[in-house]
Amino acid sequence: MTLILCVDDRGGLMFNRRRQSQDRLVRQDMLRLCGGRPLAVSPYTARQFEGEDHVKVTETPGEEDIFFLEDLPPQPFLERAKKLVLYHWNRAYPGDVRIVLPPQGWRLEEQTEFPGYSHEKITREVYTR
């Protein structure tokens, strides 16, 4: 599985059962990254992708899925993932669901910066085991 997470500077993903932020250009980049394969998302996340093709709604992604996770603790999914994609908001938000940054046991393969729609700078990092 390829796991995709959006994180703040402190590894935060969510606060009080809500996503910290969202950005339409990040969503477009995720879909482009899938290369025509479906992007698996939870029912919570599916609302961001209404009207988009190539989105699969699931709470239990398969081993070959590309899964964008927002609303669940990431550790069980990190243990199963072969590839990890982090989109950094480059800001510090309140958060109560977090991952440790940099991710332990992962090797940084690629780092790209691009302007977001609602964020001046988004950093995408791609990691492998």
mmCIF file with all atom_site columns, C-alpha atoms in Angstrom:
data_model
loop_
_atom_site.group_PDB
_atom_site.id
_atom_site.type_symbol
_atom_site.label_atom_id
_atom_site.label_alt_id
_atom_site.label_comp_id
_atom_site.label_asym_id
_atom_site.label_entity_id
_atom_site.label_seq_id
_atom_site.pdbx_PDB_ins_code
_atom_site.Cartn_x
_atom_site.Cartn_y
_atom_site.Cartn_z
_atom_site.occupancy
_atom_site.B_iso_or_equiv
_atom_site.pdbx_formal_charge
_atom_site.auth_seq_id
_atom_site.auth_comp_id
_atom_site.auth_asym_id
_atom_site.auth_atom_id
_atom_site.pdbx_PDB_model_num
ATOM 1   C CA . MET A 1 1   ? 0.000   0.000  0.000   1.00 0.00 ? 1   MET A CA 1
ATOM 2   C CA . THR A 1 2   ? 1.027   3.582  -0.619  1.00 0.00 ? 2   THR A CA 1
ATOM 3   C CA . LEU A 1 3   ? -0.066  5.733  2.309   1.00 0.00 ? 3   LEU A CA 1
ATOM 4   C CA . ILE A 1 4   ? -0.662  9.467  1.844   1.00 0.00 ? 4   ILE A CA 1
ATOM 5   C CA . LEU A 1 5   ? -0.850  11.856 4.810   1.00 0.00 ? 5   LEU A CA 1
ATOM 6   C CA . CYS A 1 6   ? -1.120  15.643 5.134   1.00 0.00 ? 6   CYS A CA 1
ATOM 7   C CA . VAL A 1 7   ? 0.842   16.890 8.139   1.00 0.00 ? 7   VAL A CA 1
ATOM 8   C CA . ASP A 1 8   ? 1.754   20.112 9.872   1.00 0.00 ? 8   ASP A CA 1
ATOM 9   C CA . ASP A 1 9   ? 5.228   20.993 11.152  1.00 0.00 ? 9   ASP A CA 1
ATOM 10  C CA . ARG A 1 10  ? 4.681   18.906 14.300  1.00 0.00 ? 10  ARG A CA 1
ATOM 11  C CA . GLY A 1 11  ? 3.339   15.819 12.520  1.00 0.00 ? 11  GLY A CA 1
ATOM 12  C CA . GLY A 1 12  ? -0.287  16.701 13.237  1.00 0.00 ? 12  GLY A CA 1
ATOM 13  C CA . LEU A 1 13  ? -3.044  15.282 11.057  1.00 0.00 ? 13  LEU A CA 1
ATOM 14  C CA . MET A 1 14  ? -6.262  16.116 12.908  1.00 0.00 ? 14  MET A CA 1
ATOM 15  C CA . PHE A 1 15  ? -7.595  18.173 15.768  1.00 0.00 ? 15  PHE A CA 1
ATOM 16  C CA . ASN A 1 16  ? -10.834 17.465 17.623  1.00 0.00 ? 16  ASN A CA 1
ATOM 17  C CA . ARG A 1 17  ? -11.902 14.863 14.987  1.00 0.00 ? 17  ARG A CA 1
ATOM 18  C CA . ARG A 1 18  ? -11.452 17.341 12.102  1.00 0.00 ? 18  ARG A CA 1
ATOM 19  C CA . ARG A 1 19  ? -8.785  17.699 9.442   1.00 0.00 ? 19  ARG A CA 1
ATOM 20  C CA . GLN A 1 20  ? -6.368  20.507 10.161  1.00 0.00 ? 20  GLN A CA 1
ATOM 21  C CA . SER A 1 21  ? -6.554  21.962 6.678   1.00 0.00 ? 21  SER A CA 1
ATOM 22  C CA . GLN A 1 22  ? -7.209  21.135 3.026   1.00 0.00 ? 22  GLN A CA 1
ATOM 23  C CA . ASP A 1 23  ? -6.024  22.446 -0.313  1.00 0.00 ? 23  ASP A CA 1
ATOM 24  C CA . ARG A 1 24  ? -7.516  21.808 -3.753  1.00 0.00 ? 24  ARG A CA 1
ATOM 25  C CA . LEU A 1 25  ? -4.103  21.769 -5.468  1.00 0.00 ? 25  LEU A CA 1
ATOM 26  C CA . VAL A 1 26  ? -2.903  19.086 -3.050  1.00 0.00 ? 26  VAL A CA 1
ATOM 27  C CA . ARG A 1 27  ? -5.939  16.985 -4.003  1.00 0.00 ? 27  ARG A CA 1
ATOM 28  C CA . GLN A 1 28  ? -5.127  17.469 -7.701  1.00 0.00 ? 28  GLN A CA 1
ATOM 29  C CA . ASP A 1 29  ? -1.518  16.465 -7.061  1.00 0.00 ? 29  ASP A CA 1
ATOM 30  C CA . MET A 1 30  ? -2.646  13.291 -5.256  1.00 0.00 ? 30  MET A CA 1
ATOM 31  C CA . LEU A 1 31  ? -4.836  12.278 -8.184  1.00 0.00 ? 31  LEU A CA 1
ATOM 32  C CA . ARG A 1 32  ? -1.997  12.998 -10.615 1.00 0.00 ? 32  ARG A CA 1
ATOM 33  C CA . LEU A 1 33  ? 0.331   10.905 -8.437  1.00 0.00 ? 33  LEU A CA 1
ATOM 34  C CA . CYS A 1 34  ? -2.074  7.964  -8.812  1.00 0.00 ? 34  CYS A CA 1
ATOM 35  C CA . GLY A 1 35  ? -1.517  7.933  -12.579 1.00 0.00 ? 35  GLY A CA 1
ATOM 36  C CA . GLY A 1 36  ? -5.070  6.849  -13.389 1.00 0.00 ? 36  GLY A CA 1
ATOM 37  C CA . ARG A 1 37  ? -5.294  4.291  -10.569 1.00 0.00 ? 37  ARG A CA 1
ATOM 38  C CA . PRO A 1 38  ? -8.032  4.890  -7.995  1.00 0.00 ? 38  PRO A CA 1
ATOM 39  C CA . LEU A 1 39  ? -7.240  6.916  -4.890  1.00 0.00 ? 39  LEU A CA 1
ATOM 40  C CA . ALA A 1 40  ? -8.668  5.094  -1.867  1.00 0.00 ? 40  ALA A CA 1
ATOM 41  C CA . VAL A 1 41  ? -10.211 7.359  0.776   1.00 0.00 ? 41  VAL A CA 1
ATOM 42  C CA . SER A 1 42  ? -12.380 6.937  3.863   1.00 0.00 ? 42  SER A CA 1
ATOM 43  C CA . PRO A 1 43  ? -16.019 8.092  3.870   1.00 0.00 ? 43  PRO A CA 1
ATOM 44  C CA . TYR A 1 44  ? -14.887 11.148 5.898   1.00 0.00 ? 44  TYR A CA 1
ATOM 45  C CA . THR A 1 45  ? -12.372 12.127 3.214   1.00 0.00 ? 45  THR A CA 1
ATOM 46  C CA . ALA A 1 46  ? -14.642 11.301 0.262   1.00 0.00 ? 46  ALA A CA 1
ATOM 47  C CA . ARG A 1 47  ? -16.454 14.632 0.658   1.00 0.00 ? 47  ARG A CA 1
ATOM 48  C CA . GLN A 1 48  ? -13.303 16.412 -0.546  1.00 0.00 ? 48  GLN A CA 1
ATOM 49  C CA . PHE A 1 49  ? -13.346 14.440 -3.799  1.00 0.00 ? 49  PHE A CA 1
ATOM 50  C CA . GLU A 1 50  ? -17.030 14.671 -4.777  1.00 0.00 ? 50  GLU A CA 1
ATOM 51  C CA . GLY A 1 51  ? -17.382 14.601 -8.550  1.00 0.00 ? 51  GLY A CA 1
ATOM 52  C CA . GLU A 1 52  ? -13.850 13.256 -9.108  1.00 0.00 ? 52  GLU A CA 1
ATOM 53  C CA . ASP A 1 53  ? -13.244 10.105 -11.110 1.00 0.00 ? 53  ASP A CA 1
ATOM 54  C CA . HIS A 1 54  ? -10.852 7.442  -9.852  1.00 0.00 ? 54  HIS A CA 1
ATOM 55  C CA . VAL A 1 55  ? -11.763 7.701  -6.159  1.00 0.00 ? 55  VAL A CA 1
ATOM 56  C CA . LYS A 1 56  ? -12.574 4.561  -4.180  1.00 0.00 ? 56  LYS A CA 1
ATOM 57  C CA . VAL A 1 57  ? -14.295 4.913  -0.785  1.00 0.00 ? 57  VAL A CA 1
ATOM 58  C CA . THR A 1 58  ? -13.143 2.344  1.769   1.00 0.00 ? 58  THR A CA 1
ATOM 59  C CA . GLU A 1 59  ? -12.182 1.995  5.416   1.00 0.00 ? 59  GLU A CA 1
ATOM 60  C CA . THR A 1 60  ? -10.007 -1.050 4.745   1.00 0.00 ? 60  THR A CA 1
ATOM 61  C CA . PRO A 1 61  ? -7.490  -0.370 1.958   1.00 0.00 ? 61  PRO A CA 1
ATOM 62  C CA . GLY A 1 62  ? -5.859  -3.311 0.211   1.00 0.00 ? 62  GLY A CA 1
ATOM 63  C CA . GLU A 1 63  ? -2.162  -3.993 -0.176  1.00 0.00 ? 63  GLU A CA 1
ATOM 64  C CA . GLU A 1 64  ? -2.070  -2.456 -3.678  1.00 0.00 ? 64  GLU A CA 1
ATOM 65  C CA . ASP A 1 65  ? -4.153  0.625  -2.872  1.00 0.00 ? 65  ASP A CA 1
ATOM 66  C CA . ILE A 1 66  ? -3.016  4.229  -2.785  1.00 0.00 ? 66  ILE A CA 1
ATOM 67  C CA . PHE A 1 67  ? -4.725  5.384  0.411   1.00 0.00 ? 67  PHE A CA 1
ATOM 68  C CA . PHE A 1 68  ? -5.158  8.990  1.578   1.00 0.00 ? 68  PHE A CA 1
ATOM 69  C CA . LEU A 1 69  ? -5.672  8.834  5.334   1.00 0.00 ? 69  LEU A CA 1
ATOM 70  C CA . GLU A 1 70  ? -7.006  11.723 7.413   1.00 0.00 ? 70  GLU A CA 1
ATOM 71  C CA . ASP A 1 71  ? -9.336  10.530 10.134  1.00 0.00 ? 71  ASP A CA 1
ATOM 72  C CA . LEU A 1 72  ? -7.766  7.439  11.703  1.00 0.00 ? 72  LEU A CA 1
ATOM 73  C CA . PRO A 1 73  ? -4.594  6.890  13.741  1.00 0.00 ? 73  PRO A CA 1
ATOM 74  C CA . PRO A 1 74  ? -1.871  6.340  11.134  1.00 0.00 ? 74  PRO A CA 1
ATOM 75  C CA . GLN A 1 75  ? 0.286   3.730  12.911  1.00 0.00 ? 75  GLN A CA 1
ATOM 76  C CA . PRO A 1 76  ? -1.577  0.565  11.794  1.00 0.00 ? 76  PRO A CA 1
ATOM 77  C CA . PHE A 1 77  ? -1.485  1.795  8.192   1.00 0.00 ? 77  PHE A CA 1
ATOM 78  C CA . LEU A 1 78  ? 2.193   2.823  8.418   1.00 0.00 ? 78  LEU A CA 1
ATOM 79  C CA . GLU A 1 79  ? 3.049   -0.737 9.469   1.00 0.00 ? 79  GLU A CA 1
ATOM 80  C CA . ARG A 1 80  ? 1.444   -2.121 6.279   1.00 0.00 ? 80  ARG A CA 1
ATOM 81  C CA . ALA A 1 81  ? 2.629   0.564  3.852   1.00 0.00 ? 81  ALA A CA 1
ATOM 82  C CA . LYS A 1 82  ? 5.494   0.088  1.409   1.00 0.00 ? 82  LYS A CA 1
ATOM 83  C CA . LYS A 1 83  ? 5.526   3.729  0.328   1.00 0.00 ? 83  LYS A CA 1
ATOM 84  C CA . LEU A 1 84  ? 4.681   6.900  2.251   1.00 0.00 ? 84  LEU A CA 1
ATOM 85  C CA . VAL A 1 85  ? 3.784   10.275 0.755   1.00 0.00 ? 85  VAL A CA 1
ATOM 86  C CA . LEU A 1 86  ? 3.683   13.266 3.084   1.00 0.00 ? 86  LEU A CA 1
ATOM 87  C CA . TYR A 1 87  ? 2.213   16.617 2.115   1.00 0.00 ? 87  TYR A CA 1
ATOM 88  C CA . HIS A 1 88  ? 3.504   19.242 4.546   1.00 0.00 ? 88  HIS A CA 1
ATOM 89  C CA . TRP A 1 89  ? 1.370   22.295 5.224   1.00 0.00 ? 89  TRP A CA 1
ATOM 90  C CA . ASN A 1 90  ? 4.533   24.086 6.451   1.00 0.00 ? 90  ASN A CA 1
ATOM 91  C CA . ARG A 1 91  ? 2.564   25.534 9.346   1.00 0.00 ? 91  ARG A CA 1
ATOM 92  C CA . ALA A 1 92  ? 1.879   24.541 12.946  1.00 0.00 ? 92  ALA A CA 1
ATOM 93  C CA . TYR A 1 93  ? -1.767  23.819 13.698  1.00 0.00 ? 93  TYR A CA 1
ATOM 94  C CA . PRO A 1 94  ? -3.395  22.449 16.841  1.00 0.00 ? 94  PRO A CA 1
ATOM 95  C CA . GLY A 1 95  ? -3.402  18.676 16.567  1.00 0.00 ? 95  GLY A CA 1
ATOM 96  C CA . ASP A 1 96  ? -4.324  15.633 18.606  1.00 0.00 ? 96  ASP A CA 1
ATOM 97  C CA . VAL A 1 97  ? -3.660  12.892 16.009  1.00 0.00 ? 97  VAL A CA 1
ATOM 98  C CA . ARG A 1 98  ? 0.031   12.867 15.040  1.00 0.00 ? 98  ARG A CA 1
ATOM 99  C CA . ILE A 1 99  ? 2.892   10.934 13.529  1.00 0.00 ? 99  ILE A CA 1
ATOM 100 C CA . VAL A 1 100 ? 6.546   11.269 14.500  1.00 0.00 ? 100 VAL A CA 1
ATOM 101 C CA . LEU A 1 101 ? 8.555   13.291 11.993  1.00 0.00 ? 101 LEU A CA 1
ATOM 102 C CA . PRO A 1 102 ? 10.777  12.341 10.323  1.00 0.00 ? 102 PRO A CA 1
ATOM 103 C CA . PRO A 1 103 ? 9.195   8.894  10.000  1.00 0.00 ? 103 PRO A CA 1
ATOM 104 C CA . GLN A 1 104 ? 11.496  6.252  11.513  1.00 0.00 ? 104 GLN A CA 1
ATOM 105 C CA . GLY A 1 105 ? 12.518  3.371  9.274   1.00 0.00 ? 105 GLY A CA 1
ATOM 106 C CA . TRP A 1 106 ? 11.721  5.244  6.057   1.00 0.00 ? 106 TRP A CA 1
ATOM 107 C CA . ARG A 1 107 ? 14.148  6.628  3.448   1.00 0.00 ? 107 ARG A CA 1
ATOM 108 C CA . LEU A 1 108 ? 13.398  9.947  1.729   1.00 0.00 ? 108 LEU A CA 1
ATOM 109 C CA . GLU A 1 109 ? 13.366  9.344  -2.047  1.00 0.00 ? 109 GLU A CA 1
ATOM 110 C CA . GLU A 1 110 ? 11.958  12.621 -3.357  1.00 0.00 ? 110 GLU A CA 1
ATOM 111 C CA . GLN A 1 111 ? 11.098  16.102 -2.110  1.00 0.00 ? 111 GLN A CA 1
ATOM 112 C CA . THR A 1 112 ? 9.134   18.643 -4.144  1.00 0.00 ? 112 THR A CA 1
ATOM 113 C CA . GLU A 1 113 ? 7.758   22.071 -3.284  1.00 0.00 ? 113 GLU A CA 1
ATOM 114 C CA . PHE A 1 114 ? 4.845   23.716 -5.049  1.00 0.00 ? 114 PHE A CA 1
ATOM 115 C CA . PRO A 1 115 ? 2.401   26.537 -4.352  1.00 0.00 ? 115 PRO A CA 1
ATOM 116 C CA . GLY A 1 116 ? -0.925  25.424 -2.964  1.00 0.00 ? 116 GLY A CA 1
ATOM 117 C CA . TYR A 1 117 ? -4.280  27.116 -3.397  1.00 0.00 ? 117 TYR A CA 1
ATOM 118 C CA . SER A 1 118 ? -4.727  28.052 0.261   1.00 0.00 ? 118 SER A CA 1
ATOM 119 C CA . HIS A 1 119 ? -1.105  27.576 1.355   1.00 0.00 ? 119 HIS A CA 1
ATOM 120 C CA . GLU A 1 120 ? 1.815   29.565 -0.007  1.00 0.00 ? 120 GLU A CA 1
ATOM 121 C CA . LYS A 1 121 ? 4.057   26.494 -0.056  1.00 0.00 ? 121 LYS A CA 1
ATOM 122 C CA . ILE A 1 122 ? 3.313   22.768 0.049   1.00 0.00 ? 122 ILE A CA 1
ATOM 123 C CA . THR A 1 123 ? 6.147   20.272 0.407   1.00 0.00 ? 123 THR A CA 1
ATOM 124 C CA . ARG A 1 124 ? 5.589   16.739 -0.913  1.00 0.00 ? 124 ARG A CA 1
ATOM 125 C CA . GLU A 1 125 ? 7.962   14.059 0.372   1.00 0.00 ? 125 GLU A CA 1
ATOM 126 C CA . VAL A 1 126 ? 8.015   10.483 -0.904  1.00 0.00 ? 126 VAL A CA 1
ATOM 127 C CA . TYR A 1 127 ? 9.504   7.799  1.351   1.00 0.00 ? 127 TYR A CA 1
ATOM 128 C CA . THR A 1 128 ? 10.204  4.089  0.895   1.00 0.00 ? 128 THR A CA 1
ATOM 129 C CA . ARG A 1 129 ? 11.239  1.387  3.358   1.00 0.00 ? 129 ARG A CA 1
#
